[in-house]
mmCIF file of C-alpha atoms in Angstrom:
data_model
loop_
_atom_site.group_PDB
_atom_site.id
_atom_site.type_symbol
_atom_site.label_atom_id
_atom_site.label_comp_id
_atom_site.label_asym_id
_atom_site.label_seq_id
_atom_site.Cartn_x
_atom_site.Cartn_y
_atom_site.Cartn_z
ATOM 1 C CA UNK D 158 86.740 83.972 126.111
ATOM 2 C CA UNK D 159 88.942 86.128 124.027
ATOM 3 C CA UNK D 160 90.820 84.632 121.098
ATOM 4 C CA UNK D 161 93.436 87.295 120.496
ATOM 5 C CA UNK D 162 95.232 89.826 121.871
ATOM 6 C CA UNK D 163 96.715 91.793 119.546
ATOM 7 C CA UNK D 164 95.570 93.737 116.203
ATOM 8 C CA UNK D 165 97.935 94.645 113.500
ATOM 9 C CA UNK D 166 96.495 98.019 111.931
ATOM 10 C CA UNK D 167 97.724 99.348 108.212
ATOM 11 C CA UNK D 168 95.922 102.229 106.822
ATOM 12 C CA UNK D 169 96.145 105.600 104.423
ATOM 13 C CA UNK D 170 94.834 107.997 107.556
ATOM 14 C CA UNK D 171 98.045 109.651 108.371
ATOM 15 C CA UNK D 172 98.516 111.422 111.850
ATOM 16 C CA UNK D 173 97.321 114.758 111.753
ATOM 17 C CA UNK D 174 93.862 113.603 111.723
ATOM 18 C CA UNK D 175 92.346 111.927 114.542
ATOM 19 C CA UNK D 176 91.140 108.668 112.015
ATOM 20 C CA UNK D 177 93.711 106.195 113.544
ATOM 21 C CA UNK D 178 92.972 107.222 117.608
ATOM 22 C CA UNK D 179 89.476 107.110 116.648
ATOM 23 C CA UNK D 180 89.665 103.551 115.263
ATOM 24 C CA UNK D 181 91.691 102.559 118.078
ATOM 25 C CA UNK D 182 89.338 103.670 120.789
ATOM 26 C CA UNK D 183 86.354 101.616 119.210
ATOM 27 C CA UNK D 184 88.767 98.410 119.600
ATOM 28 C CA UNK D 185 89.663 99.550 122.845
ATOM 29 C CA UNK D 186 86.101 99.803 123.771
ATOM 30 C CA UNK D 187 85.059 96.430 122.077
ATOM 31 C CA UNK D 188 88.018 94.298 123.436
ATOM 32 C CA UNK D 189 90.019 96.270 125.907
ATOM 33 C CA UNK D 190 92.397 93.402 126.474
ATOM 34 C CA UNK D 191 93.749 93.877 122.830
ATOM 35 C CA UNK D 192 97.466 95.523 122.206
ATOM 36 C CA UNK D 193 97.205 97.699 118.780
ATOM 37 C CA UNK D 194 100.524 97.552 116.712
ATOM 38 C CA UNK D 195 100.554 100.140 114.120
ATOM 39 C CA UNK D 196 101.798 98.568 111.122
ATOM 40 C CA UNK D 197 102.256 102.226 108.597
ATOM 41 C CA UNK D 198 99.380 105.001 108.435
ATOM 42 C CA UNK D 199 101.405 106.668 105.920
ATOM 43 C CA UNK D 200 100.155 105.087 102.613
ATOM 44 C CA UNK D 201 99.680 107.197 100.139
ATOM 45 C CA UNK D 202 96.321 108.133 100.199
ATOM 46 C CA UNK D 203 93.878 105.999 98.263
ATOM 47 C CA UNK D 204 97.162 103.904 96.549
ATOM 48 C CA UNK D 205 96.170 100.353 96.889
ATOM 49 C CA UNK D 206 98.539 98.670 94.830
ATOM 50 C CA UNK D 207 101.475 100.628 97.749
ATOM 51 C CA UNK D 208 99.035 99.789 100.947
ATOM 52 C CA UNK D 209 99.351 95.979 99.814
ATOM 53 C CA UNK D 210 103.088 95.684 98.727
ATOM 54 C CA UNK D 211 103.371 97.211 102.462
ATOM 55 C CA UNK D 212 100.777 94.830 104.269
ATOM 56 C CA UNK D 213 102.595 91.885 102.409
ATOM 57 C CA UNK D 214 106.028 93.042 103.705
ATOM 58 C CA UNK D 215 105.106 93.551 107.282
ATOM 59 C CA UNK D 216 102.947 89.756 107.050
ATOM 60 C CA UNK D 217 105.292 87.657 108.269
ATOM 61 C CA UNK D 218 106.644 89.111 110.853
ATOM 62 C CA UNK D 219 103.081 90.218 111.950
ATOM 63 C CA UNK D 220 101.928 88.156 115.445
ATOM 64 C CA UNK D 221 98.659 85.782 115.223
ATOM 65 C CA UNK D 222 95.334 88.006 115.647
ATOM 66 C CA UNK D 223 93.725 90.022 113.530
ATOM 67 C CA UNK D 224 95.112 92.412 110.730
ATOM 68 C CA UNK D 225 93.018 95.406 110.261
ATOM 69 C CA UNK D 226 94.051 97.249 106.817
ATOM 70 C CA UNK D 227 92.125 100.510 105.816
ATOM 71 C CA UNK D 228 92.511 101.494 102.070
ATOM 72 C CA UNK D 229 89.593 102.427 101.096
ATOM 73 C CA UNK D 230 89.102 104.969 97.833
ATOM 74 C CA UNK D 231 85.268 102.955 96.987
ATOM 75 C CA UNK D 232 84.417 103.996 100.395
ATOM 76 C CA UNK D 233 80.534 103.825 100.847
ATOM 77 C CA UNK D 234 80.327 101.947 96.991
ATOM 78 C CA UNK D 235 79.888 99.008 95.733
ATOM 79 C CA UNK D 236 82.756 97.320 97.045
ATOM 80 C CA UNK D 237 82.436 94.985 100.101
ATOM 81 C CA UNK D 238 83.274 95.232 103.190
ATOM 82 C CA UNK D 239 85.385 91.866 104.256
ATOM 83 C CA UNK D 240 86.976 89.542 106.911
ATOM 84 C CA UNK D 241 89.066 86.644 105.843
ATOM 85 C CA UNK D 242 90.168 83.677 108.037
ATOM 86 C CA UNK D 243 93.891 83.245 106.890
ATOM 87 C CA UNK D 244 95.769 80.442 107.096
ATOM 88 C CA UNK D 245 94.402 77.806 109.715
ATOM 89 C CA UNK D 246 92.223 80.382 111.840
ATOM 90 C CA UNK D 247 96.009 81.899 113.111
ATOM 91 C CA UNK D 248 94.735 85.123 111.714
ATOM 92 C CA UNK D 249 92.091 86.967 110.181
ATOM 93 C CA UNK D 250 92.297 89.948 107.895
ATOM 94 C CA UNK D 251 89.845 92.737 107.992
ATOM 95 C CA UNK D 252 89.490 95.714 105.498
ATOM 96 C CA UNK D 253 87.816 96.812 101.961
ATOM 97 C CA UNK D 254 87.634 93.789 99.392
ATOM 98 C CA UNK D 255 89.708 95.346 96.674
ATOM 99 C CA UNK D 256 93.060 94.118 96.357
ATOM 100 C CA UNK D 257 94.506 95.662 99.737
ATOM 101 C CA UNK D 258 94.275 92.162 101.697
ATOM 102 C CA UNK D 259 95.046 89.233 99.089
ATOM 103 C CA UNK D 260 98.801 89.052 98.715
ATOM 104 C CA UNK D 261 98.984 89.185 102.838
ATOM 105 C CA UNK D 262 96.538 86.641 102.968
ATOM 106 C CA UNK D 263 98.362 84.645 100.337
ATOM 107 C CA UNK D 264 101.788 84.403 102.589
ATOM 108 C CA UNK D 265 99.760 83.270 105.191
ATOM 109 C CA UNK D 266 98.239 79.904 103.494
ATOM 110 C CA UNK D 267 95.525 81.639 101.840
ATOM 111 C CA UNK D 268 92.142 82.424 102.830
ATOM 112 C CA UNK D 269 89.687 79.804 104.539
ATOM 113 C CA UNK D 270 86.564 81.274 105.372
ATOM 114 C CA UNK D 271 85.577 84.927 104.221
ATOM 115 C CA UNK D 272 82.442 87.170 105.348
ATOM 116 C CA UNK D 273 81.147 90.395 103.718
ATOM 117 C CA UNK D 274 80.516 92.101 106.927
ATOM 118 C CA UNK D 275 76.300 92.712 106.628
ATOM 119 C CA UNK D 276 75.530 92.334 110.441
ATOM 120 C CA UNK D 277 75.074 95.727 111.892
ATOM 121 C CA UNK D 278 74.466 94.259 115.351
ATOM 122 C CA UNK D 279 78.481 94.079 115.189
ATOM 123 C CA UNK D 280 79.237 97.942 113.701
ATOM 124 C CA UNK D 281 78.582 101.438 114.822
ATOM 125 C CA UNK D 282 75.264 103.259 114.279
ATOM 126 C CA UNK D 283 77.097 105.474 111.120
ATOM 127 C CA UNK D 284 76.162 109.237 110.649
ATOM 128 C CA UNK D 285 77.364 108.839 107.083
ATOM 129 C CA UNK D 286 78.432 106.216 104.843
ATOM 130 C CA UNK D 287 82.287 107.468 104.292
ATOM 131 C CA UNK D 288 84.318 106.147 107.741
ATOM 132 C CA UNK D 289 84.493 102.431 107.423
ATOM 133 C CA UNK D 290 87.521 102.149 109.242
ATOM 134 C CA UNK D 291 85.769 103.083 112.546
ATOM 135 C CA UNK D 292 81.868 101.871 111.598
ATOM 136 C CA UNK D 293 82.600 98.741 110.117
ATOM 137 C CA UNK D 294 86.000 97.242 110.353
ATOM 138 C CA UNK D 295 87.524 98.183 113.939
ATOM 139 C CA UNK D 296 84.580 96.621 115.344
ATOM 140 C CA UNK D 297 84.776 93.829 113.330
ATOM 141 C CA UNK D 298 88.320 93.141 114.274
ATOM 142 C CA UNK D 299 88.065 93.633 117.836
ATOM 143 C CA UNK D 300 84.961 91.306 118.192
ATOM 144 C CA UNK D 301 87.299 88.749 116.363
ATOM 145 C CA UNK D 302 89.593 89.381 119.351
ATOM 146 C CA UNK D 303 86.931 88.482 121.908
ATOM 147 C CA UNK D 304 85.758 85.354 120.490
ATOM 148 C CA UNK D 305 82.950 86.614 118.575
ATOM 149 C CA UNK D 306 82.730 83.590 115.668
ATOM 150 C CA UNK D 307 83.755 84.920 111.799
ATOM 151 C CA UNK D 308 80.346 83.616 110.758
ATOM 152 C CA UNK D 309 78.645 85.882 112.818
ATOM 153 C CA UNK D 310 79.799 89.044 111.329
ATOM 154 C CA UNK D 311 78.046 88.548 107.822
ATOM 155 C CA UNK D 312 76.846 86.632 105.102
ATOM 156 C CA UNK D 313 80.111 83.950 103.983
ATOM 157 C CA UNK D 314 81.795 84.580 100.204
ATOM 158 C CA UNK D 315 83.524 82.224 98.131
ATOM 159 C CA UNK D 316 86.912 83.034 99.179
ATOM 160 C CA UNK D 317 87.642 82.700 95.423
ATOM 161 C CA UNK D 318 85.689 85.522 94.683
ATOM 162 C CA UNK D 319 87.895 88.212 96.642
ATOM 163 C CA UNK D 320 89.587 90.492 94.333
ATOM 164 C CA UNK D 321 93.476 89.829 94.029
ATOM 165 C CA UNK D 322 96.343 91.710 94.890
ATOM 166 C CA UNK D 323 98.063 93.203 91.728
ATOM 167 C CA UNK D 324 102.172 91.787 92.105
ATOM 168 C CA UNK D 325 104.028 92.525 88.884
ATOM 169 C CA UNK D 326 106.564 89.888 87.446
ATOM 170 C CA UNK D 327 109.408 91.322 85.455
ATOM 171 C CA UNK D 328 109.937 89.504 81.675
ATOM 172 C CA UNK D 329 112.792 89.357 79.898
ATOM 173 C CA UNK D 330 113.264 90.485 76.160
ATOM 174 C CA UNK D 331 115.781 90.094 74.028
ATOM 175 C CA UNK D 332 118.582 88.990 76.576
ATOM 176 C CA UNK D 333 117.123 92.352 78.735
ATOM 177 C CA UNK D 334 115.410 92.064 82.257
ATOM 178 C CA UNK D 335 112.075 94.609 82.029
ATOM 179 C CA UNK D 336 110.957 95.340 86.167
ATOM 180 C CA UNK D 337 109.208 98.076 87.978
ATOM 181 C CA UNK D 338 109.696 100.140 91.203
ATOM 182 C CA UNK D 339 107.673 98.673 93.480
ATOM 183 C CA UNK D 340 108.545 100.750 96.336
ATOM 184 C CA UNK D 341 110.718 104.188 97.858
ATOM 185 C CA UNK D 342 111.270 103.969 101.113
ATOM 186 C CA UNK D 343 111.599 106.956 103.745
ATOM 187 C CA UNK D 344 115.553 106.946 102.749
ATOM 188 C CA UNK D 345 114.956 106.745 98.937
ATOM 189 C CA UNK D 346 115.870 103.894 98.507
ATOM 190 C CA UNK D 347 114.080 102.185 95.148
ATOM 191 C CA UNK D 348 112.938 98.668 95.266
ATOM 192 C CA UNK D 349 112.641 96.744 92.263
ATOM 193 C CA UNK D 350 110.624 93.518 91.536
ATOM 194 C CA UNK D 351 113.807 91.823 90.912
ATOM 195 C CA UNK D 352 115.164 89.037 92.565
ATOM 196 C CA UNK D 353 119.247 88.698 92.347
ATOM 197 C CA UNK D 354 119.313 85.580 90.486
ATOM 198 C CA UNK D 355 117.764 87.411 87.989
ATOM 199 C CA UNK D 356 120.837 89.645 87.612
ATOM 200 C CA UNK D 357 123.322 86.793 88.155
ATOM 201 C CA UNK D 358 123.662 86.253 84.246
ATOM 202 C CA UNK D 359 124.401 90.127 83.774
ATOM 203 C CA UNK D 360 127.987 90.448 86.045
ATOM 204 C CA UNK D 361 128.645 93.458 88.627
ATOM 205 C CA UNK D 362 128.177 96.152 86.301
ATOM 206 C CA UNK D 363 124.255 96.731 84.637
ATOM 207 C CA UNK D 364 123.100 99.326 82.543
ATOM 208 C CA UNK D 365 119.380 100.821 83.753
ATOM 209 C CA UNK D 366 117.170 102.558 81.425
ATOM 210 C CA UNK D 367 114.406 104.173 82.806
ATOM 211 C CA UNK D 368 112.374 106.937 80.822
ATOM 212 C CA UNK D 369 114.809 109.068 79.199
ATOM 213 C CA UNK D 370 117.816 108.175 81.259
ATOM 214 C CA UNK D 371 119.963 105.562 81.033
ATOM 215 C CA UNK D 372 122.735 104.961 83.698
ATOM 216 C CA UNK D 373 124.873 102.693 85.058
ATOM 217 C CA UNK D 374 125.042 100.556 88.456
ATOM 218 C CA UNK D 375 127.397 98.520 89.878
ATOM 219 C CA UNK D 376 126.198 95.288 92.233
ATOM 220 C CA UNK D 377 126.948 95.979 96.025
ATOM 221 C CA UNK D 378 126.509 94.184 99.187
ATOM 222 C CA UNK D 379 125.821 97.423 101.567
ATOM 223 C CA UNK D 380 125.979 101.427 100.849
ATOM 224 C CA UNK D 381 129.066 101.456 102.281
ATOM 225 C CA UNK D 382 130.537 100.036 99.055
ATOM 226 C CA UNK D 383 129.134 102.695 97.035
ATOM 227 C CA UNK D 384 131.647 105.583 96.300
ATOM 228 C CA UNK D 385 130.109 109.347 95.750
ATOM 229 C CA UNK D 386 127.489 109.844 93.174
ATOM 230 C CA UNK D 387 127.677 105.872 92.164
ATOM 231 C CA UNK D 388 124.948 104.069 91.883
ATOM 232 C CA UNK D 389 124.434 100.713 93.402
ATOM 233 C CA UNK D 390 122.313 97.540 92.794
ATOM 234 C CA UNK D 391 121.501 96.399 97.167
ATOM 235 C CA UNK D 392 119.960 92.986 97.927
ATOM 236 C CA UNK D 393 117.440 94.838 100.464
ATOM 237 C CA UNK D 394 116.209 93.729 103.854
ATOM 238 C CA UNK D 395 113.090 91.481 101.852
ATOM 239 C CA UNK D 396 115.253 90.041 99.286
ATOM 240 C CA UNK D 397 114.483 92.240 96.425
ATOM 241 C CA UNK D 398 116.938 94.554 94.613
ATOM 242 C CA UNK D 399 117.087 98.096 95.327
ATOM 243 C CA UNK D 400 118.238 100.809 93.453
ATOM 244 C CA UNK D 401 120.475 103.232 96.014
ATOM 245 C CA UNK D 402 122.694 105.974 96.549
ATOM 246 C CA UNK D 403 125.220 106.171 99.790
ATOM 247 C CA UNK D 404 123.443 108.441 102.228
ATOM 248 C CA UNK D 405 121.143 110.232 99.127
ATOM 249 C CA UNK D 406 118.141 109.566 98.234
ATOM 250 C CA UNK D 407 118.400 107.493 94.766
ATOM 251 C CA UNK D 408 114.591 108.276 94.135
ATOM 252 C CA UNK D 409 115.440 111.928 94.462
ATOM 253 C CA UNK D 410 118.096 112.179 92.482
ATOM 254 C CA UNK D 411 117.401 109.517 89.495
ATOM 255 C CA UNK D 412 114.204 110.713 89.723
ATOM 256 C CA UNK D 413 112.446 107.290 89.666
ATOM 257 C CA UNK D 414 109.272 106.318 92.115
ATOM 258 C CA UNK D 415 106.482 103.640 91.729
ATOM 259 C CA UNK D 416 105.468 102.328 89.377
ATOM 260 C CA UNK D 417 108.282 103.248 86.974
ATOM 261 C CA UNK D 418 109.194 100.652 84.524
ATOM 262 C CA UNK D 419 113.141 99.591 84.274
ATOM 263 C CA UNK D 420 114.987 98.089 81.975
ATOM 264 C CA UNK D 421 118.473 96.188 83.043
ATOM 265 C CA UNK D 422 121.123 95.119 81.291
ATOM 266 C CA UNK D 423 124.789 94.290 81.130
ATOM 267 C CA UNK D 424 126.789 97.035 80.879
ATOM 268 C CA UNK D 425 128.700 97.037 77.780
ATOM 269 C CA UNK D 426 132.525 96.373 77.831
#
């Protein structure tokens, strides 16, 4: 009997190769009952560290099923190939065991169970060692859709023993708050590992330094508030603060992109 219906599918392939419809069509195949929702292929290609900030973004709004994330730069290497029960069994997570998966599995509960996936009677016969996605881990995940048990896919790992995710905190020094971009979104928008009650000590103005510039923001609620050329401080849509422009890209123009370090302050007088 089939156990999920949907597969939530993150990867680096981008859409001018066929990588993604490929990987879909093996699911299809496998467990043609299953809905794919396409998550982002548009991860830089072999960045890890922006693959899971983006997987751990999406997680919660992500139906039960199976996640199926595709990151892969030690392609064919030493690193193993995984599946992770997350949670209570709600979900499992499917992809390369090297950072991509943990902070998504950690905002679902954490991991239970976790297989490296050995058992070739659930892959594809591979002509070469470099195309995971579609040899190893769509099958995988679409076999976890029909009801095909986690155990059955490999040998189990200490769930311990998967490699973390890599989320930087910010410190402060000397009455200073230190953070990093952790993100630039399509609009250039720059998100910072800063929560706002981090800045509530500092007022409405804050100086930024960031490496050889050093400018000044002003807090805002929306763009909107932001008059030309100013630079604002925006709670985003995850709760983070962003660095932004009104209708500019403040990446572009500051230029500042991951993983630039920041330094905020308050603005003097």
């Amino acid at each position: 009997m089939p156990r999920f219906d949907t597969v939530s599918f993150l990867s680096d392939y981008g859409l001018s190769d066929e990588f993604v419809g490929v990987c879909k069509a093996v699911i299809r195949q496998v467990a043609p009952h299953v809905t794919v929702l396409d998550i982002c292929h548009e991860i830089p290609p072999h960045d890890v560290r922006a693959g899971s900030l983006a997987l751990a973004r999406a997680a919660q709004y992500l139906p039960n099923g199976v996640v199926l994330a595709v990151v892969d730069p030690g392609v064919g290497g030493e690193r193993r190939a995984v599946a992770v029960e997350g949670g209570d069994g709600e979900s499992y997570f499917v992809g390369p065991d090297n950072g991509l998966l943990a902070s998504a599995v950690a905002m679902t509960g954490g991991a239970g169970r976790a297989v490296s996936l050995t058992n070739e009677e659930y892959q594809l016969p591979a002509p070469g060692p470099t195309f995971a996605g579609r040899d190893v881990f769509a099958p995988a995940a679409a076999y976890l859709c029909s009801g095909v048990d986690l155990l059955e896919l490999g040998e189990p790992i200490d769930p311990l023993s998967l490699l973390p995710g890599i989320l930087p905190l910010t410190r402060a020094e000397d009455g200073k708050l230190v953070g990093e971009v952790l993100w630039v979104d399509r609009f250039g928008n720059v998100q910072l590992n800063v929560d706002p009650e981090e800045l509530a000590p500092f007022g409405d103005a804050i100086t930024l330094r960031f490496g050889d510039q050093v400018r000044t923001a002003v807090r805002a609620h929306t763009y909107d508030e932001l008059g030309p050329g100013q630079i604002g401080l925006v709670v985003d849509s995850y709760g983070l603060v962003s660095v932004a422009l009104a209708r500019r890209s403040a990446s572009d123009e500051l230029r500042l992109e991951a993983p630039s370090e920041v330094t905020l302050e308050p603005a003097a007088g």
